[in-house]
Amino acid sequence: MTFLSKRINNLSESQTIKMAKLGRELTAKGIDVINLSFGEPDFFTPEHVKEAAKKAIDENYSYYTPVSGYPELRKAIVEKLKNENGLTYTFDQIVVSTGAKQSLANAVMCLVNPGEEVIVPTPYWVSYSEMIKLAEGETVFINATVENDFKITADQLEAAITPNTKLFMFSSPCNPTGSVYSHEELASLAAVFEKHPNIYIISDEIYEHINFVDKHASIASFDAIKDRVIIINGFSKAYAMTGWRVGYMASNTEIANACDKLQGQITSGTSSISQRAALAAYQSSLDSVVEMKNEFRKRRDLVYGLLKEVPGVKVNLPDGAFYFFPEVKEYFGKSFDGKVITNAEDLCLYLLNEAHVSTVTGEAFGNEDCIRISYAAAEEQLIKAVSRIKEALAKLS
Ligand code: PMP
Ligand code: GLU
């Protein structure tokens, strides 16, 4: 479509959103689709958070908010970072946005000049590469493999750095692999960044609370590089608030001011009601978060056991988030009813149409041998889904 800008023509559609959309379309036709494509908790937002939102409506929190968010919410975020993460920020270093997605986009837009390199370990979260494209940056991928639990080493990082490197961008716990970097592993990456003072680091910590191994470790905890780290976090995952659209970043004041300026020209502050709800979430105990995490751990163990029994599917045990990222390349080249499965996308479409289970192609996350399966669904749905997947795969020859 030539009348559209090159910017939008070059942009790929989000595969997570596309697969969720295809799943919804089949559901609307009356088909019993199990949606394991979209990464969102299936739990309800905690009651006290919902109550705070209702109260905010009654109390007329209906006006524009400061672009970076209500000061009391930003102060609660400062307290959270101090108490839970041992990190010191001031409230003017916090920018609240319409989800962590906007916080990520803000940071990329404010840091990357056309042609500058951004290092991204693969597999990565689907929107990173497209945000970098919008900023006209060059993405440099580092391959993390299943053998190394999908984590990169300091040597790999060092080898990817050039004089043109501006930014490094990663998530831990990771979407799509569930891998969690330990404090020691982050220390080895931080030591590399210490030697390269012009590189900034976006640390996407949105799955912080869905971590089954250790206490969450943040790369911002290394003082020598903290000033160059942009922490991204939000309420979507920990508080089951995906639709409320509240995320935030914490960074040095210059970057925070730049993001405030950008946001002030594009969206302004996020919803006043959602911000009041988010404040209630951070002012309460972590009980609901811990309960949800324990439930996710049970489901992870369940699905791991089931997936290991599916022939041709190579799976690792994720330490966090709520995804499996199994290798499925053994099925490429096989066919059903005359239709050949050439890649992971074909396999996902086959699973959607044949097994009525929606998943996402690994290609969207930078690994074409895998597919992503979200286990943010009820146990009986998960059991049914894996059994359907197994049955459908067995039909391929
Ligand atoms: N980062 C990662 C790694 C994610 O999986 C997601 C998806 N929720 C986001 C950021 C964006 O989250 P939000 O709903 O806060 O925009
Ligand atoms: N982050 C979730 C996912 O990875 C939600 C979808 C999206 O925002 O792209 O599925």
Coordinates of C-alpha atoms and ligand atoms in Angstrom, one line a residue:
M1 CA 0.0 0.0 0.0
T2 CA 2.1 2.8 -1.3
F3 CA 0.1 5.6 0.2
L4 CA 1.0 4.4 3.7
S5 CA 4.4 5.5 5.2
K6 CA 7.5 3.3 4.7
R7 CA 7.6 3.3 8.5
I8 CA 4.3 1.4 8.8
N9 CA 4.8 -0.7 5.7
N10 CA 8.1 -2.0 7.1
L11 CA 6.5 -2.9 10.5
S12 CA 5.5 -6.5 11.2
E13 CA 2.2 -7.2 12.8
S14 CA 2.4 -8.4 16.4
Q15 CA 2.2 -12.2 16.1
T16 CA 0.9 -12.5 19.7
I17 CA -2.0 -10.2 18.9
K18 CA -2.6 -11.9 15.5
M19 CA -2.8 -15.4 16.9
A20 CA -5.1 -14.2 19.7
K21 CA -7.3 -12.5 17.0
L22 CA -7.5 -15.7 14.9
G23 CA -8.4 -17.7 18.0
R24 CA -11.2 -15.2 18.9
E25 CA -12.5 -15.5 15.4
L26 CA -12.8 -19.3 15.6
T27 CA -14.4 -19.0 19.1
A28 CA -17.0 -16.6 17.6
K29 CA -17.9 -19.3 15.1
G30 CA -18.7 -21.6 18.0
I31 CA -15.5 -23.6 18.0
D32 CA -14.0 -24.6 21.3
V33 CA -10.6 -22.9 21.0
I34 CA -8.1 -23.1 23.9
N35 CA -6.1 -19.9 23.8
L36 CA -2.5 -20.4 24.8
S37 CA -1.2 -17.6 22.5
F38 CA -1.8 -14.5 24.5
G39 CA 0.5 -13.8 27.4
E40 CA -2.0 -12.7 30.1
P41 CA -2.9 -14.0 33.5
D42 CA -6.3 -15.7 33.5
F43 CA -6.9 -14.5 37.1
F44 CA -9.1 -11.6 38.0
T45 CA -7.7 -8.3 39.2
P46 CA -7.6 -8.4 43.1
E47 CA -10.8 -7.1 44.8
H48 CA -9.1 -4.3 46.6
V49 CA -7.7 -2.9 43.4
K50 CA -11.1 -3.0 41.7
E51 CA -12.6 -1.3 44.8
A52 CA -10.0 1.5 44.5
A53 CA -11.0 2.1 40.9
K54 CA -14.7 2.3 41.7
K55 CA -13.9 4.8 44.5
A56 CA -11.7 6.8 42.1
I57 CA -14.7 7.2 39.7
D58 CA -17.0 8.3 42.6
E59 CA -14.3 10.7 43.8
N60 CA -14.1 12.3 40.3
Y61 CA -10.6 11.3 39.4
S62 CA -11.7 12.2 35.9
Y63 CA -9.2 14.9 34.8
Y64 CA -6.0 14.7 32.9
T65 CA -3.2 13.5 35.1
P66 CA 0.4 14.8 35.0
V67 CA 2.0 13.2 31.9
S68 CA 4.3 11.0 34.0
G69 CA 1.5 9.9 36.4
Y70 CA 0.1 11.0 39.7
P71 CA 2.9 12.0 42.1
E72 CA 1.5 9.6 44.8
L73 CA 1.7 6.7 42.4
R74 CA 5.2 7.6 41.4
K75 CA 6.1 7.8 45.1
A76 CA 4.6 4.4 45.7
I77 CA 6.7 3.0 42.8
V78 CA 9.8 4.6 44.4
E79 CA 9.0 2.9 47.7
K80 CA 8.4 -0.4 45.9
L81 CA 11.8 -0.2 44.2
K82 CA 13.4 0.5 47.5
N83 CA 11.7 -2.1 49.6
E84 CA 11.4 -5.0 47.1
N85 CA 14.5 -4.4 45.0
G86 CA 16.9 -2.3 47.2
L87 CA 17.1 0.4 44.5
T88 CA 17.1 4.1 45.2
Y89 CA 15.2 6.4 42.8
T90 CA 13.5 9.7 43.2
F91 CA 9.9 10.2 42.1
D92 CA 10.9 12.5 39.1
Q93 CA 12.9 9.5 37.8
I94 CA 9.6 7.5 37.3
V95 CA 7.4 7.8 34.2
V96 CA 4.1 5.9 34.3
S97 CA 2.7 4.9 30.9
T98 CA 0.0 3.1 29.1
G99 CA 1.5 -0.3 29.9
A100 CA 5.1 -1.4 29.9
K101 CA 4.8 -1.6 26.1
Q102 CA 4.6 2.2 25.9
S103 CA 7.4 2.5 28.5
L104 CA 9.6 0.3 26.3
A105 CA 8.7 2.3 23.1
N106 CA 9.3 5.6 24.9
A107 CA 12.8 4.5 26.0
V108 CA 13.8 3.2 22.6
M109 CA 12.5 6.3 20.9
C110 CA 14.4 8.6 23.3
L111 CA 17.7 6.8 23.1
V112 CA 18.2 5.4 19.6
N113 CA 19.3 7.5 16.6
P114 CA 18.9 6.1 13.0
G115 CA 21.6 3.6 12.3
E116 CA 22.7 3.0 15.9
E117 CA 22.9 -0.6 17.0
V118 CA 20.8 -2.2 19.6
I119 CA 21.8 -5.6 21.0
V120 CA 19.0 -8.0 21.7
P121 CA 19.5 -11.6 22.9
T122 CA 17.3 -14.0 21.1
P123 CA 14.7 -15.3 21.9
Y124 CA 13.3 -11.9 22.7
W125 CA 9.9 -10.4 23.3
V126 CA 8.1 -9.9 20.0
S127 CA 7.8 -6.1 20.0
Y128 CA 11.5 -5.3 20.7
S129 CA 12.6 -5.7 17.1
E130 CA 9.7 -3.7 15.8
M131 CA 10.2 -0.8 18.2
I132 CA 13.9 -0.6 17.2
K133 CA 12.8 -0.6 13.5
L134 CA 10.4 2.3 14.3
A135 CA 13.4 4.2 15.8
E136 CA 15.4 3.3 12.7
G137 CA 18.0 1.5 14.7
E138 CA 19.9 -1.6 13.7
T139 CA 19.2 -4.7 15.7
V140 CA 22.1 -6.9 16.5
F141 CA 21.0 -10.3 17.7
I142 CA 22.9 -12.6 20.1
N143 CA 21.8 -16.2 19.8
A144 CA 20.9 -17.8 23.1
T145 CA 20.3 -21.5 22.7
V146 CA 18.2 -24.1 24.6
E147 CA 21.6 -25.8 25.6
N148 CA 22.5 -22.6 27.6
D149 CA 19.0 -22.4 29.1
F150 CA 18.4 -19.6 26.5
K151 CA 20.7 -17.2 28.3
I152 CA 23.7 -15.3 26.8
T153 CA 27.2 -15.2 28.3
A154 CA 29.5 -12.2 28.9
D155 CA 31.7 -13.4 26.1
Q156 CA 28.8 -13.4 23.6
L157 CA 27.9 -9.9 24.8
E158 CA 31.4 -8.6 24.5
A159 CA 31.7 -10.0 20.9
A160 CA 28.5 -8.2 19.8
I161 CA 29.6 -4.7 21.0
T162 CA 30.9 -2.3 18.4
P163 CA 31.6 1.5 18.6
N164 CA 28.1 2.0 17.2
T165 CA 26.3 0.1 20.0
K166 CA 23.8 2.3 21.8
L167 CA 21.5 0.0 23.7
F168 CA 21.1 -3.5 25.1
M169 CA 17.5 -4.7 25.6
F170 CA 16.4 -7.9 27.4
S171 CA 13.8 -9.4 29.8
S172 CA 14.4 -11.5 32.9
P173 CA 12.3 -13.5 33.7
C174 CA 12.2 -13.8 29.9
N175 CA 9.2 -13.8 27.6
P176 CA 9.2 -16.2 25.6
T177 CA 11.6 -18.7 27.3
G178 CA 10.9 -18.2 31.0
S179 CA 14.7 -18.1 31.6
V180 CA 15.8 -16.1 34.7
Y181 CA 19.2 -14.5 35.0
S182 CA 20.8 -15.0 38.4
H183 CA 22.5 -12.2 40.3
E184 CA 25.9 -13.7 39.3
E185 CA 25.0 -14.0 35.7
L186 CA 23.9 -10.4 35.7
A187 CA 27.1 -9.4 37.4
S188 CA 29.1 -10.9 34.6
L189 CA 27.1 -8.9 32.0
A190 CA 27.3 -5.7 34.1
A191 CA 31.1 -6.1 34.2
V192 CA 31.1 -5.9 30.4
F193 CA 28.9 -2.8 30.4
E194 CA 31.2 -1.2 32.9
K195 CA 33.9 -1.3 30.3
H196 CA 31.6 0.4 27.7
P197 CA 30.3 3.6 29.3
N198 CA 28.2 4.7 26.2
I199 CA 25.9 1.7 26.2
Y200 CA 22.4 2.0 27.9
I201 CA 20.5 -1.1 29.1
I202 CA 16.8 -1.6 29.0
S203 CA 15.9 -4.2 31.7
D204 CA 12.4 -5.4 31.2
E205 CA 11.3 -6.8 34.6
I206 CA 7.6 -7.2 34.0
Y207 CA 7.7 -10.9 35.1
E208 CA 9.6 -10.1 38.2
H209 CA 7.1 -11.7 40.5
I210 CA 6.7 -14.9 38.4
N211 CA 10.0 -16.3 39.4
F212 CA 10.2 -19.9 40.7
V213 CA 13.9 -20.0 41.6
D214 CA 15.4 -17.0 43.3
K215 CA 14.6 -13.6 44.6
H216 CA 14.4 -11.4 41.6
A217 CA 17.7 -9.9 40.5
S218 CA 17.9 -6.6 38.6
I219 CA 20.9 -5.4 36.5
A220 CA 20.2 -2.0 38.0
S221 CA 21.6 -3.3 41.3
F222 CA 25.2 -2.8 40.0
D223 CA 26.1 0.7 41.1
A224 CA 28.8 1.2 38.4
I225 CA 26.1 1.0 35.6
K226 CA 22.9 1.8 37.4
D227 CA 22.7 5.3 35.9
R228 CA 22.6 3.8 32.4
V229 CA 19.9 1.2 33.2
I230 CA 16.2 1.8 32.4
I231 CA 14.0 -0.5 34.4
I232 CA 10.7 -1.4 32.8
N233 CA 7.9 -2.8 34.9
G234 CA 4.1 -2.7 35.3
F235 CA 0.9 -4.0 36.7
S236 CA -0.3 -6.3 33.9
K237 CA 1.3 -9.5 35.0
A238 CA 1.8 -9.3 38.8
Y239 CA -1.7 -7.9 39.5
A240 CA -3.6 -9.4 36.5
M241 CA -4.3 -6.0 35.1
T242 CA -3.5 -6.3 31.4
G243 CA -6.5 -4.3 30.3
W244 CA -6.0 -1.5 32.8
R245 CA -2.9 -0.4 30.9
V246 CA -0.4 0.8 33.5
G247 CA 3.3 0.3 33.2
Y248 CA 6.3 2.4 34.2
M249 CA 10.0 3.0 33.8
A250 CA 12.7 4.1 36.3
S251 CA 15.8 5.7 34.9
N252 CA 18.2 8.6 35.3
T253 CA 16.5 12.0 35.3
E254 CA 17.5 13.0 31.7
I255 CA 16.0 9.9 30.2
A256 CA 12.8 10.2 32.4
N257 CA 12.4 13.8 31.3
A258 CA 12.8 12.8 27.6
C259 CA 10.2 10.1 28.0
D260 CA 7.9 12.6 29.7
K261 CA 8.4 15.0 26.8
L262 CA 7.7 12.3 24.2
Q263 CA 4.6 11.0 26.0
G264 CA 3.4 14.6 26.4
Q265 CA 3.1 14.8 22.6
I266 CA 1.7 11.4 22.0
T267 CA -0.6 10.0 24.7
S268 CA -0.3 12.2 27.8
G269 CA -0.8 10.4 31.2
T270 CA -2.4 7.0 31.2
S271 CA -6.0 6.6 32.6
S272 CA -6.6 8.4 35.9
I273 CA -8.8 5.5 37.2
S274 CA -6.2 2.9 36.3
Q275 CA -3.5 4.9 38.1
R276 CA -5.6 5.0 41.3
A277 CA -6.1 1.3 41.0
A278 CA -2.4 0.7 40.5
L279 CA -1.7 2.8 43.6
A280 CA -3.9 0.5 45.6
A281 CA -2.1 -2.5 44.2
Y282 CA 1.3 -1.1 45.4
Q283 CA -0.1 0.0 48.8
S284 CA -1.2 -3.5 49.7
S285 CA 0.5 -6.8 50.6
L286 CA 2.0 -9.1 48.0
D287 CA -0.4 -11.9 49.1
S288 CA -2.4 -12.1 45.8
V289 CA 0.8 -12.0 43.8
V290 CA 2.3 -14.9 45.7
E291 CA -0.9 -16.9 45.4
M292 CA -0.9 -16.4 41.7
K293 CA 2.8 -17.3 41.4
N294 CA 2.2 -20.5 43.3
E295 CA -0.6 -21.4 41.0
F296 CA 1.7 -20.7 37.9
R297 CA 4.3 -23.0 39.4
K298 CA 1.8 -25.8 39.7
R299 CA 0.8 -25.4 36.1
R300 CA 4.3 -25.2 34.9
D301 CA 5.1 -28.5 36.5
L302 CA 2.0 -30.0 35.1
V303 CA 2.6 -28.8 31.5
Y304 CA 6.3 -29.7 31.6
G305 CA 5.4 -33.3 32.5
L306 CA 2.8 -33.4 29.7
L307 CA 5.0 -31.8 27.0
K308 CA 7.9 -34.1 27.8
E309 CA 5.7 -36.9 26.7
V310 CA 4.9 -35.4 23.3
P311 CA 7.2 -37.0 20.6
G312 CA 9.4 -34.6 18.7
V313 CA 8.9 -31.8 21.1
K314 CA 12.1 -30.6 22.9
V315 CA 11.3 -28.7 26.0
N316 CA 13.3 -27.1 28.9
L317 CA 12.0 -26.3 32.4
P318 CA 11.4 -22.5 32.6
D319 CA 12.3 -20.8 35.8
G320 CA 9.9 -17.9 35.5
A321 CA 7.1 -16.1 33.5
F322 CA 4.3 -18.4 32.2
Y323 CA 5.5 -19.7 28.9
F324 CA 7.1 -22.8 27.3
F325 CA 9.2 -22.4 24.3
P326 CA 9.6 -25.9 22.9
E327 CA 11.6 -26.8 19.8
V328 CA 9.4 -28.4 17.3
K329 CA 11.5 -28.5 14.1
E330 CA 11.2 -32.3 13.9
Y331 CA 7.7 -31.7 12.4
F332 CA 8.9 -29.4 9.6
G333 CA 8.6 -31.1 6.2
K334 CA 5.8 -33.4 7.4
S335 CA 2.3 -33.1 6.1
F336 CA -1.4 -33.7 6.7
D337 CA -4.1 -33.9 4.0
G338 CA -1.5 -32.9 1.4
K339 CA -0.5 -29.7 3.2
V340 CA 3.1 -29.5 4.1
I341 CA 4.3 -27.9 7.4
T342 CA 7.3 -25.9 6.3
N343 CA 7.9 -23.8 9.4
A344 CA 6.8 -22.9 12.9
E345 CA 4.1 -20.5 11.6
D346 CA 2.6 -23.3 9.5
L347 CA 2.6 -25.5 12.6
C348 CA 0.9 -22.9 14.7
L349 CA -1.8 -22.5 12.1
Y350 CA -2.2 -26.3 11.8
L351 CA -2.5 -26.6 15.6
L352 CA -5.1 -23.8 15.6
N353 CA -7.2 -25.2 12.8
E354 CA -6.7 -29.0 13.6
A355 CA -6.3 -29.0 17.4
H356 CA -8.1 -25.7 18.1
V357 CA -5.2 -24.6 20.3
S358 CA -3.7 -21.2 19.6
T359 CA 0.1 -20.8 20.1
V360 CA 2.6 -18.4 18.6
T361 CA 5.4 -19.0 16.1
G362 CA 8.9 -18.8 17.6
E363 CA 10.0 -16.8 14.5
A364 CA 8.2 -13.8 16.1
F365 CA 10.6 -14.1 19.0
G366 CA 13.7 -14.6 16.9
N367 CA 13.9 -18.4 16.9
E368 CA 12.3 -20.2 14.0
D369 CA 12.6 -23.7 15.4
C370 CA 10.3 -23.2 18.3
I371 CA 6.7 -22.2 19.2
R372 CA 5.5 -20.4 22.3
I373 CA 2.9 -21.9 24.5
S374 CA 1.4 -19.8 27.3
Y375 CA 0.3 -21.7 30.4
A376 CA -1.8 -18.9 31.8
A377 CA -5.0 -21.0 31.6
A378 CA -6.9 -23.3 34.0
E379 CA -5.4 -26.8 34.6
E380 CA -8.1 -28.7 32.9
Q381 CA -7.7 -26.5 29.8
L382 CA -4.0 -27.1 29.8
I383 CA -4.4 -30.9 30.0
K384 CA -6.9 -30.8 27.2
A385 CA -4.7 -28.5 25.1
V386 CA -1.6 -30.6 25.3
S387 CA -3.6 -33.8 24.6
R388 CA -5.1 -32.1 21.5
I389 CA -1.6 -30.9 20.4
K390 CA -0.2 -34.4 20.8
E391 CA -3.0 -36.0 18.8
A392 CA -2.7 -33.4 16.0
L393 CA 1.1 -33.8 15.8
A394 CA 0.7 -37.6 15.6
K395 CA -1.4 -37.1 12.4
L396 CA 1.6 -35.5 10.6
S397 CA 3.7 -37.8 8.5
Ligands
PMP1 N1 7.4 -6.8 28.2 C1 7.2 -8.1 28.1 C2 8.4 -9.0 28.2 C3 5.9 -8.6 28.0 O1 5.7 -9.9 27.9 C4 4.8 -7.7 27.8 C5 3.4 -8.2 27.5 N2 2.6 -8.0 28.5 C6 5.1 -6.4 28.0 C7 6.4 -5.9 28.1 C8 4.0 -5.3 27.9 O2 3.2 -5.3 29.0 P1 2.0 -4.3 29.2 O3 0.8 -5.0 29.3 O4 2.4 -3.6 30.6 O5 2.1 -3.3 28.1
GLU2 N1 2.9 -9.6 26.3 C1 1.9 -10.5 26.0 C2 2.4 -11.6 25.1 O1 3.6 -11.7 24.9 C3 0.6 -9.9 25.5 C4 0.6 -9.6 24.0 C5 1.3 -8.4 23.6 O2 1.2 -7.4 24.3 O3 1.9 -8.5 22.6 O4 1.7 -12.4 24.7

